[in-house]
PDB file of C-alpha atoms in Angstrom:
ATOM      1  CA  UNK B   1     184.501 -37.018 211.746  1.00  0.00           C
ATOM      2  CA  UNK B   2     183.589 -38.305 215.414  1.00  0.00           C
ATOM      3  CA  UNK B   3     180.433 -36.668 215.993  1.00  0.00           C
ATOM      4  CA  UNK B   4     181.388 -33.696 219.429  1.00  0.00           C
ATOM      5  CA  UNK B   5     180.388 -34.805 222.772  1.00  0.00           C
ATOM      6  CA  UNK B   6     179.488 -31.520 224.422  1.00  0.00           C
ATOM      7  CA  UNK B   7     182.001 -30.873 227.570  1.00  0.00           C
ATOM      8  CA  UNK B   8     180.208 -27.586 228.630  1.00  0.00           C
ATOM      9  CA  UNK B   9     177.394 -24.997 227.882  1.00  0.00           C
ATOM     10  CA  UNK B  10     174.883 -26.096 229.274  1.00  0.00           C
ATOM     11  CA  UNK B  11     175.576 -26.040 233.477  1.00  0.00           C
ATOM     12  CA  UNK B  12     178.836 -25.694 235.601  1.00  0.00           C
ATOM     13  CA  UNK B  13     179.144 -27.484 239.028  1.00  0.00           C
ATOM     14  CA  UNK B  14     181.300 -26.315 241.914  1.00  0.00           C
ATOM     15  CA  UNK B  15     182.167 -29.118 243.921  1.00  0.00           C
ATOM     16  CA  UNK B  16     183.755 -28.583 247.532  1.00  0.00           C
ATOM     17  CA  UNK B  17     186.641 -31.204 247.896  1.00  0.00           C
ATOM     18  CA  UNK B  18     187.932 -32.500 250.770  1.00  0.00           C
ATOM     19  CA  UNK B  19     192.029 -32.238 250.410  1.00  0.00           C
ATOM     20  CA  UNK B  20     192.700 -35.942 250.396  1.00  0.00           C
ATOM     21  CA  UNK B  21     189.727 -36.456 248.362  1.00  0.00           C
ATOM     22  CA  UNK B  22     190.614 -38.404 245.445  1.00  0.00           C
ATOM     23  CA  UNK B  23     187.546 -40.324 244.065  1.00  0.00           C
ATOM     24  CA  UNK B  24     184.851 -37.600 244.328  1.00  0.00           C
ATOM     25  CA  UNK B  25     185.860 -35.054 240.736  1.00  0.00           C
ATOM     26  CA  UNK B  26     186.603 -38.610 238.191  1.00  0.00           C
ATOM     27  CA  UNK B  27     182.999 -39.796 239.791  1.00  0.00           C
ATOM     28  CA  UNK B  28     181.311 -36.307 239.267  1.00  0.00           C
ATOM     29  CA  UNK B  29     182.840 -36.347 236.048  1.00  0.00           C
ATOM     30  CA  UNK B  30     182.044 -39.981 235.246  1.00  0.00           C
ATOM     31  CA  UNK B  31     178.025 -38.978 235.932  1.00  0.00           C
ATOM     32  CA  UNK B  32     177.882 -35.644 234.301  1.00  0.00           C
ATOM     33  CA  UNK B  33     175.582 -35.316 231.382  1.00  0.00           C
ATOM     34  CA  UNK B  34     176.839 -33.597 228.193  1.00  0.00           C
ATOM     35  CA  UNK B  35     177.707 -29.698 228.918  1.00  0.00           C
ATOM     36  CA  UNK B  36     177.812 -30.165 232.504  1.00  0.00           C
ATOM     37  CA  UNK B  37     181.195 -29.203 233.838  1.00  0.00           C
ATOM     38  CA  UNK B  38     182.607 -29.586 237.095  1.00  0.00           C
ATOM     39  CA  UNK B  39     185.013 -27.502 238.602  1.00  0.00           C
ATOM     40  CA  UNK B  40     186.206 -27.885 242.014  1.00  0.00           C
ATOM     41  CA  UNK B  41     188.152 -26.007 245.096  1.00  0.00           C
ATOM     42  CA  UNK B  42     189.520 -27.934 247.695  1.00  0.00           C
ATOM     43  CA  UNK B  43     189.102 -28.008 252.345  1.00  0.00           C
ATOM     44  CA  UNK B  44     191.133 -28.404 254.713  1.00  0.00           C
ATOM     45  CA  UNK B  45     190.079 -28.098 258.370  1.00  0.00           C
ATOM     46  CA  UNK B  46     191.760 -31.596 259.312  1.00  0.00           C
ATOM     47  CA  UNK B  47     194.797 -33.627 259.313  1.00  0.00           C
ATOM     48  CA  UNK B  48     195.652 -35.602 256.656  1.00  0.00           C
ATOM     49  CA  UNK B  49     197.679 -38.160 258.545  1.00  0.00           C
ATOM     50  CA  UNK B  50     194.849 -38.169 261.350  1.00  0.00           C
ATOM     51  CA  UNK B  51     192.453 -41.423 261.587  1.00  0.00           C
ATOM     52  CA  UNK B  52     189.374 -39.547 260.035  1.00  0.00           C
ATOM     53  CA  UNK B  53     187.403 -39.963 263.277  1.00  0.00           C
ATOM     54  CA  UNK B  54     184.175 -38.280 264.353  1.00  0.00           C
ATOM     55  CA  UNK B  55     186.689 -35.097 265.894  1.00  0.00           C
ATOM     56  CA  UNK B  56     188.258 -34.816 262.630  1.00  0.00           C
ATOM     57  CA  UNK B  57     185.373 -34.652 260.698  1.00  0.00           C
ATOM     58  CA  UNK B  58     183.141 -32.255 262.912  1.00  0.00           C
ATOM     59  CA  UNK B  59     186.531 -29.897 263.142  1.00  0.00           C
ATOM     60  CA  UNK B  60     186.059 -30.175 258.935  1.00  0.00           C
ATOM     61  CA  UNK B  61     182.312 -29.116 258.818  1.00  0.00           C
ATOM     62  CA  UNK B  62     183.195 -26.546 261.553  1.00  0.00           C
ATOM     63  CA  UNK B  63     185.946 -24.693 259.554  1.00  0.00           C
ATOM     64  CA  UNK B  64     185.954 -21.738 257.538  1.00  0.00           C
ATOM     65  CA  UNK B  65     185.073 -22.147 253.811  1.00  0.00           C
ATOM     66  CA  UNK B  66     184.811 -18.853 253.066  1.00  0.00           C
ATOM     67  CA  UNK B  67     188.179 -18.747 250.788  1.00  0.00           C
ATOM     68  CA  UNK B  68     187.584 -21.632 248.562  1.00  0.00           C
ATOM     69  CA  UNK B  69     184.102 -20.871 248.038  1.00  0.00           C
ATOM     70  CA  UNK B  70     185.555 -17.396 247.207  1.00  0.00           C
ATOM     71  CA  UNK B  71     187.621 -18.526 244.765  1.00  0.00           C
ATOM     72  CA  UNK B  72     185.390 -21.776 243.540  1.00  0.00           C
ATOM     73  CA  UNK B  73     182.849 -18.071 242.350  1.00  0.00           C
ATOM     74  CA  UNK B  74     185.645 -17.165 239.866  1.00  0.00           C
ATOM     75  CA  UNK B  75     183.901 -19.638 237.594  1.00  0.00           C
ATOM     76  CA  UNK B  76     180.349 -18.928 238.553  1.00  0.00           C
ATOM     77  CA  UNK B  77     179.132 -22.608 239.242  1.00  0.00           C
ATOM     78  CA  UNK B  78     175.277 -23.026 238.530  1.00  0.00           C
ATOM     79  CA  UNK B  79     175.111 -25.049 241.746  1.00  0.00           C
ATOM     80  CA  UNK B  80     177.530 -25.582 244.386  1.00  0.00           C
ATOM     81  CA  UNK B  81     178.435 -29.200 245.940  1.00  0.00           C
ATOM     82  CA  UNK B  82     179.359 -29.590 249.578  1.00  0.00           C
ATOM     83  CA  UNK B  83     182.028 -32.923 248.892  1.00  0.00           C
ATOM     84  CA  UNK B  84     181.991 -34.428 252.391  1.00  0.00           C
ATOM     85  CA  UNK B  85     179.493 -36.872 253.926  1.00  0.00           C
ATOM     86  CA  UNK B  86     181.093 -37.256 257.174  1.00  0.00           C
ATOM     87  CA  UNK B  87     181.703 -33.342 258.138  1.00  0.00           C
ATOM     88  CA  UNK B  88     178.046 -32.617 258.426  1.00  0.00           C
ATOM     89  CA  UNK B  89     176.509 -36.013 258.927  1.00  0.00           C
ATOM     90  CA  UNK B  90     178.968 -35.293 262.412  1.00  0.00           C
ATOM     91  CA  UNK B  91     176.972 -31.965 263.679  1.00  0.00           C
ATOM     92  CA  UNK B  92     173.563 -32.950 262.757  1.00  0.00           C
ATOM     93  CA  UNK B  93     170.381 -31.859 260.232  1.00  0.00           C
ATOM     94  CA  UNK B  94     170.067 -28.442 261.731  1.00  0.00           C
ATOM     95  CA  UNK B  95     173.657 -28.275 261.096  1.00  0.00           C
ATOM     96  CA  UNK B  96     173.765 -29.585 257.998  1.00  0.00           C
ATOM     97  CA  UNK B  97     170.927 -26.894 256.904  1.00  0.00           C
ATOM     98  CA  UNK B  98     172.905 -24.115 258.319  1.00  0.00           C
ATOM     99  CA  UNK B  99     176.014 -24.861 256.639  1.00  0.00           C
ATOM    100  CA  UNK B 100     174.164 -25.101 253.079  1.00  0.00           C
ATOM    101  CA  UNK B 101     172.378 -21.966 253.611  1.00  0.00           C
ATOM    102  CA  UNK B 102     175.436 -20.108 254.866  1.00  0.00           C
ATOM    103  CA  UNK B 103     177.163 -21.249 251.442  1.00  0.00           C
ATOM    104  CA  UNK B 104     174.397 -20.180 249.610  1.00  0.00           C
ATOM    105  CA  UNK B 105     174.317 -16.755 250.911  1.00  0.00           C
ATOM    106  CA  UNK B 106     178.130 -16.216 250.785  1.00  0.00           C
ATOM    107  CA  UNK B 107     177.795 -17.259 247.267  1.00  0.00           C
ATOM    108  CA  UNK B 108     174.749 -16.759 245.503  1.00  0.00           C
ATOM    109  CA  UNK B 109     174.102 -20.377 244.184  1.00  0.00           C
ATOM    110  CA  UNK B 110     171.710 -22.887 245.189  1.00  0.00           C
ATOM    111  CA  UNK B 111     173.712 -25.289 247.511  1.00  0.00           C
ATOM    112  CA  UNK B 112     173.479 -29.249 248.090  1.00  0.00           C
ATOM    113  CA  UNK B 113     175.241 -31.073 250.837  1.00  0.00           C
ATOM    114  CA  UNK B 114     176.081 -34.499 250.242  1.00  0.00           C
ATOM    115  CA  UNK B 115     174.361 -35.682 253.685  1.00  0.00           C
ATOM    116  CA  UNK B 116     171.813 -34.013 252.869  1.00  0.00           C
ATOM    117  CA  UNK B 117     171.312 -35.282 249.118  1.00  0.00           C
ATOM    118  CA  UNK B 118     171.396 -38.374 250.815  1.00  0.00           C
ATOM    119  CA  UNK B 119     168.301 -37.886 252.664  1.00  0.00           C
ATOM    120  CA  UNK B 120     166.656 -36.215 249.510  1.00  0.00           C
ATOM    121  CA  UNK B 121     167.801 -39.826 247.447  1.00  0.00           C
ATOM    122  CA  UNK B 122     165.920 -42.050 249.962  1.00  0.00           C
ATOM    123  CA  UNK B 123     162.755 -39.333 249.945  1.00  0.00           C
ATOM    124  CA  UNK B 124     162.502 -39.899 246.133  1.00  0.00           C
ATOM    125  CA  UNK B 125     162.977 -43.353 246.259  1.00  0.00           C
ATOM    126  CA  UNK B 126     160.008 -43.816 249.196  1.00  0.00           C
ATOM    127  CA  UNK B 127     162.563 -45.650 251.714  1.00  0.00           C
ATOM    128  CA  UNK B 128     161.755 -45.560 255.006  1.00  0.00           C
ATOM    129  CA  UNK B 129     164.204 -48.237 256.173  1.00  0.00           C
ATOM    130  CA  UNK B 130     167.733 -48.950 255.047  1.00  0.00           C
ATOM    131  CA  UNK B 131     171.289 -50.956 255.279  1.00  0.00           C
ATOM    132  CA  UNK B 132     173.744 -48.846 255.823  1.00  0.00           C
ATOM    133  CA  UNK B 133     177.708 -49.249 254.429  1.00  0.00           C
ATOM    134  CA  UNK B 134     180.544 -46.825 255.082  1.00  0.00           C
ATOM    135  CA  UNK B 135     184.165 -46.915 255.733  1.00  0.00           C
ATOM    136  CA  UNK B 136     183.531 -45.115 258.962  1.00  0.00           C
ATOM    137  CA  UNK B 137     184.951 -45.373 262.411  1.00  0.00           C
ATOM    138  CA  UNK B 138     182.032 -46.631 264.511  1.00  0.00           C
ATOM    139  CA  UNK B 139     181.325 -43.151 266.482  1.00  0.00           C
ATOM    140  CA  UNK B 140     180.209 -41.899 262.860  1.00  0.00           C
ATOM    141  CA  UNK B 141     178.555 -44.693 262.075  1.00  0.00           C
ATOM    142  CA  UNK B 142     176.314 -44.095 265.149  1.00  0.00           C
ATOM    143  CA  UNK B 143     176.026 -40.130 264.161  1.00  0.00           C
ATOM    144  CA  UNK B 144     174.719 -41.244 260.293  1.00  0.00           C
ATOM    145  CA  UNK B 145     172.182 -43.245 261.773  1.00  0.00           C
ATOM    146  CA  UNK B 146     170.897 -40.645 263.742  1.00  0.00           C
ATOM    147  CA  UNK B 147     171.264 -37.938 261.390  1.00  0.00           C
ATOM    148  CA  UNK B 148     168.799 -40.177 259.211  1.00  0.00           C
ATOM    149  CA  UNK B 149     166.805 -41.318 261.955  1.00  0.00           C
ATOM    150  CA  UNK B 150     165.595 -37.379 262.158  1.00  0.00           C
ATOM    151  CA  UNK B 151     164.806 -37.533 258.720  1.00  0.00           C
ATOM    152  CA  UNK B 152     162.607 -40.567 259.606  1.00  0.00           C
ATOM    153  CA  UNK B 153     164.502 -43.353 258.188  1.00  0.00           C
ATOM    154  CA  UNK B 154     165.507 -46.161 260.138  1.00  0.00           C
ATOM    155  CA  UNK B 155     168.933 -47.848 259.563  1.00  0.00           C
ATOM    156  CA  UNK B 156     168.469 -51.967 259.958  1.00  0.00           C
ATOM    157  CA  UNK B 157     171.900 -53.114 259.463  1.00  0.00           C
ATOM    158  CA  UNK B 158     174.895 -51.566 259.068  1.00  0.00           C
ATOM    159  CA  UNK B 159     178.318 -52.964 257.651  1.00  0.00           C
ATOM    160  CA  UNK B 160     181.358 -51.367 259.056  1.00  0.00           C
ATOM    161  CA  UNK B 161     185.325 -52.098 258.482  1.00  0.00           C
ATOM    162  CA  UNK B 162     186.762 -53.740 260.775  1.00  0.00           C
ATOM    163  CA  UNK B 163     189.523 -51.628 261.265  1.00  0.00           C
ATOM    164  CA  UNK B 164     190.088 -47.990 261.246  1.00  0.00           C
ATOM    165  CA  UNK B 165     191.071 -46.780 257.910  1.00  0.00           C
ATOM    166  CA  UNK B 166     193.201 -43.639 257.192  1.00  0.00           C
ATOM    167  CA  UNK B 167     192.267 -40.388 254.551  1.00  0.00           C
ATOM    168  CA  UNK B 168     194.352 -42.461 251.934  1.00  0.00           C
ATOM    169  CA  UNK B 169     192.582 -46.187 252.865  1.00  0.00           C
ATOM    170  CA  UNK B 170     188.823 -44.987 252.481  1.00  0.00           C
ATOM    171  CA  UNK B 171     190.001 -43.724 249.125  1.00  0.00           C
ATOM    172  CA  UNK B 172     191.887 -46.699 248.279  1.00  0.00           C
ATOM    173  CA  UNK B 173     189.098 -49.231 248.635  1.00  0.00           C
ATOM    174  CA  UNK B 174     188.085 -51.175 245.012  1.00  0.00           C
ATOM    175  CA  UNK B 175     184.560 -50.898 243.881  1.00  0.00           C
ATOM    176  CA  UNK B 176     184.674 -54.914 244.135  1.00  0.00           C
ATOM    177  CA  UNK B 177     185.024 -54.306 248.253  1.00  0.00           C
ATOM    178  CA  UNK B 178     182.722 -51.598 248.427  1.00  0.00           C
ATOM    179  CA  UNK B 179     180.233 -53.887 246.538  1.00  0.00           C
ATOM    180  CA  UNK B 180     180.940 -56.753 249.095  1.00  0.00           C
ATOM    181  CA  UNK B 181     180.533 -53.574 252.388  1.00  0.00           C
ATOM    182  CA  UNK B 182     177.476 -53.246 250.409  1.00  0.00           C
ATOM    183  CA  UNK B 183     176.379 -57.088 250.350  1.00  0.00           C
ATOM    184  CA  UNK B 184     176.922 -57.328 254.086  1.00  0.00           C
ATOM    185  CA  UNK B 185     174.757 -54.078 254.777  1.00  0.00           C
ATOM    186  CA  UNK B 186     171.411 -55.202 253.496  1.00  0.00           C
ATOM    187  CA  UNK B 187     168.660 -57.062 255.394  1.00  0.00           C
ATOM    188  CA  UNK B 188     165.252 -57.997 254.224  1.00  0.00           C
ATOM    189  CA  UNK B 189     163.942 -55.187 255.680  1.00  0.00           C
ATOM    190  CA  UNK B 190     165.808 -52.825 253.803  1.00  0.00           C
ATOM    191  CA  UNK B 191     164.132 -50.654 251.246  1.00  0.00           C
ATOM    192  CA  UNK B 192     167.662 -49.677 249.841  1.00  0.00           C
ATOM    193  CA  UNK B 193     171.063 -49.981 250.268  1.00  0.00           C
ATOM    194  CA  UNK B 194     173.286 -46.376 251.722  1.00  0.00           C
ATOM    195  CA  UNK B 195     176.897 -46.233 250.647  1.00  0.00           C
ATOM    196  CA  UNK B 196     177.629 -42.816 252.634  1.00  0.00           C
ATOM    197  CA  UNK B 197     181.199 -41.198 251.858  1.00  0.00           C
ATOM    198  CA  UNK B 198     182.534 -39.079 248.901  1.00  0.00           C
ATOM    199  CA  UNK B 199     185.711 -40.603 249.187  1.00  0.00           C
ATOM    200  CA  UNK B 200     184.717 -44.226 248.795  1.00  0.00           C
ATOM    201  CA  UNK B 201     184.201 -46.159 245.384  1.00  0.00           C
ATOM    202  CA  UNK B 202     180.546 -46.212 245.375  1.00  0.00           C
ATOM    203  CA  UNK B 203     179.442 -44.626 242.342  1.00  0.00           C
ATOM    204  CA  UNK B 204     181.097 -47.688 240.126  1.00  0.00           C
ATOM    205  CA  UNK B 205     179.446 -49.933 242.239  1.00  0.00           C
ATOM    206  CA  UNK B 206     175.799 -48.922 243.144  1.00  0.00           C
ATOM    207  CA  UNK B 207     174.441 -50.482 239.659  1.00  0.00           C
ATOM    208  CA  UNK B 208     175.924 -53.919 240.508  1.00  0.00           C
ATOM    209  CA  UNK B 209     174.882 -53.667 244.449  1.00  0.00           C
ATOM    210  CA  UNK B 210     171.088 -53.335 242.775  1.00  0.00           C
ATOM    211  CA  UNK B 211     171.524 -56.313 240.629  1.00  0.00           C
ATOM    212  CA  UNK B 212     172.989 -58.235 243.292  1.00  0.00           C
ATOM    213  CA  UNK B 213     170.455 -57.258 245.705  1.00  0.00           C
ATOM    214  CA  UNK B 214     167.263 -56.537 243.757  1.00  0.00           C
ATOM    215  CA  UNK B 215     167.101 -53.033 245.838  1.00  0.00           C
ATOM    216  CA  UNK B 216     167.894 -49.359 244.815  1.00  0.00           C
ATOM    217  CA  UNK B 217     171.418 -48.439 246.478  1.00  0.00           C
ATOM    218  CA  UNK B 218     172.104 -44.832 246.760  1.00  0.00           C
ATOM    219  CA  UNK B 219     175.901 -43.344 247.367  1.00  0.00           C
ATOM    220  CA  UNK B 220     177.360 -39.699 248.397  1.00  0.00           C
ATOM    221  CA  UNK B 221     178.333 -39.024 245.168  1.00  0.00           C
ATOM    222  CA  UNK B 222     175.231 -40.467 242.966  1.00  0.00           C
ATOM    223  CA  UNK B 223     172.789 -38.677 245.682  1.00  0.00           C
ATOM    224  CA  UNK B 224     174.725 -35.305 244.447  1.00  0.00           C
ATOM    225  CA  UNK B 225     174.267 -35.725 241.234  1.00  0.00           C
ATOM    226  CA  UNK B 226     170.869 -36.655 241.585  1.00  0.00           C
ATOM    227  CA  UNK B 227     170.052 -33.536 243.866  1.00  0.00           C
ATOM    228  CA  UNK B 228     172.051 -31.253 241.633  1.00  0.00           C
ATOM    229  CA  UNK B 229     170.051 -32.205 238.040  1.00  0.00           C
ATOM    230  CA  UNK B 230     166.439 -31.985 239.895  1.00  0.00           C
ATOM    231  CA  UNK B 231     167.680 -28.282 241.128  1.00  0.00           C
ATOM    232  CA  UNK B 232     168.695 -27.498 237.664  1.00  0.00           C
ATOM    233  CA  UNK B 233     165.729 -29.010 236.220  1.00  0.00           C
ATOM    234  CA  UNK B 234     167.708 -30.966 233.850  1.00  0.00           C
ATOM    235  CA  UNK B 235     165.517 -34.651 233.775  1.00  0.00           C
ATOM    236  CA  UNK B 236     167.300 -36.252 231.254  1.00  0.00           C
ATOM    237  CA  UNK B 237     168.409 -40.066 232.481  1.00  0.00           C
ATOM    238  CA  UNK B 238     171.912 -40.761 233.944  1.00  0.00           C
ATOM    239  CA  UNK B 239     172.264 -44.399 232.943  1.00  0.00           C
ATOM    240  CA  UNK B 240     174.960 -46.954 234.463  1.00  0.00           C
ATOM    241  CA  UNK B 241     174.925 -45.288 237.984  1.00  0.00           C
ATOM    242  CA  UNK B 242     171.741 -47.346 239.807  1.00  0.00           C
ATOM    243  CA  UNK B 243     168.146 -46.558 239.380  1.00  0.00           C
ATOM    244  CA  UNK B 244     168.136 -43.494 241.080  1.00  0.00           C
ATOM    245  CA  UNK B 245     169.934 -41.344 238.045  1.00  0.00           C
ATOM    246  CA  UNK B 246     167.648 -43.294 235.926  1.00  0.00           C
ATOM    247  CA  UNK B 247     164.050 -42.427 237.209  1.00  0.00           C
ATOM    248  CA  UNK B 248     162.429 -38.940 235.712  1.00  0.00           C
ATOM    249  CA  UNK B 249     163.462 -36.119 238.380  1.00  0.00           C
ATOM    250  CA  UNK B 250     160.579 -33.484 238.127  1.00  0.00           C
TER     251      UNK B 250
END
């Protein structure tokens, strides 16, 4: 008899999806340490066959939640996961803050962003200065620079697509191109390597960016992970998923 690899039991994460989303519940999943289960609702607040550009993404971190959180409480999630980068990395930090504590108080449970696990990554790591890689449009690109420039981390190269991808193209990209976004994104300056965007392949990537580059890379996803295990105090390793997941947490 196969010894049982326990699925639940021990902490439940609600994860807020972005509709079109299809890359951030298998990587949440993928991470999760036995009895952690993740359970997600899903956003709208923008058009799925709309470029997502730096309008659709602020009209997604500017819409009402209020009924998937509702119903993402009917399994009473430990810790609650805000699933898009872009939507808040669009308004700001003070934003960002507002919309986590705003979830938090219309559900009860400790609330991470993934912009702002993003931030708490580099902080644990000690980088000050980083490459950046997305599959962005460029007016986003200049808004996650800033938004991490506030947080006093400066952004030394960034590597951007070259053209502007749709909901389904971000998602589409193989972790053997997000690897190469990744490549192009570092500089010798760089303390670490920032994959920003739930919806991209990052997560099966970051390990092989590190070997590649001899740097920690952090991702949306990975970051989330990270930031949601420290709350929960659970400090057992995450191997396979870069040197962040890997590192004690308290």
């Amino acid at each position: 008899m196969h010894a049982m690899t326990p699925s639940r039991g021990r902490a439940r994460l609600g994860l807020l999806v972005p509709f079109t989303n299809t890359n951030l519940e298998p990587d949440m999943t993928l991470m999760s340490p036995p009895g952690i289960s993740v359970h997600t609702a899903r956003l709208g607040g923008y058009d799925a066959e709309r470029i997502p550009d730096e309008t659709q993404m602020q009209g997604l971190g500017a819409s009402d939640f209020d009924e998937p959180l509702r119903l993402l409480m009917g399994v009473s999630p430990d810790i609650i996961l805000y699933g898009c980068t872009s939507a808040t990395l669009a308004h700001g930090p003070e934003f960002d803050r507002k919309l986590a504590a705003r979830a938090r108080s219309v559900s009860g449970a400790e609330t991470v962003t993934a912009a702002g696990a993003l931030v708490s990554a580099l902080e644990a790591l000690g980088a000050r200065k980083v490459g950046l890689a997305s599959p962005y449009v460029p007016a986003i690109n200049d808004m996650a620079v800033a938004f991490l420039a506030e947080a006093g981390i400066e952004t030394v190269r960034r590597s951007e697509v070259p053209v502007p991808l749709s909901n389904e193209e971000q998602g589409a990209m193989t972790p053997d191109e997000v690897l190469a976004s990744g490549i192009r994104a570092d500089h010798d300056d760089a303390d670490a390597i920032v994959l920003s965007c739930t919806d991209m392949r990052s997560v099966e990537s970051v390990a092989r960016l590190e070997q590649a580059l001899g740097k920690p890379a952090i991702c949306s996803n990975q970051a989330m992970m990270h930031e949601a295990l420290r709350r929960l105090g659970i400090d057992s390793p995450v191997a396979g998923f870069g040197m962040l997941l890997e590192r004690p947490r308290t």
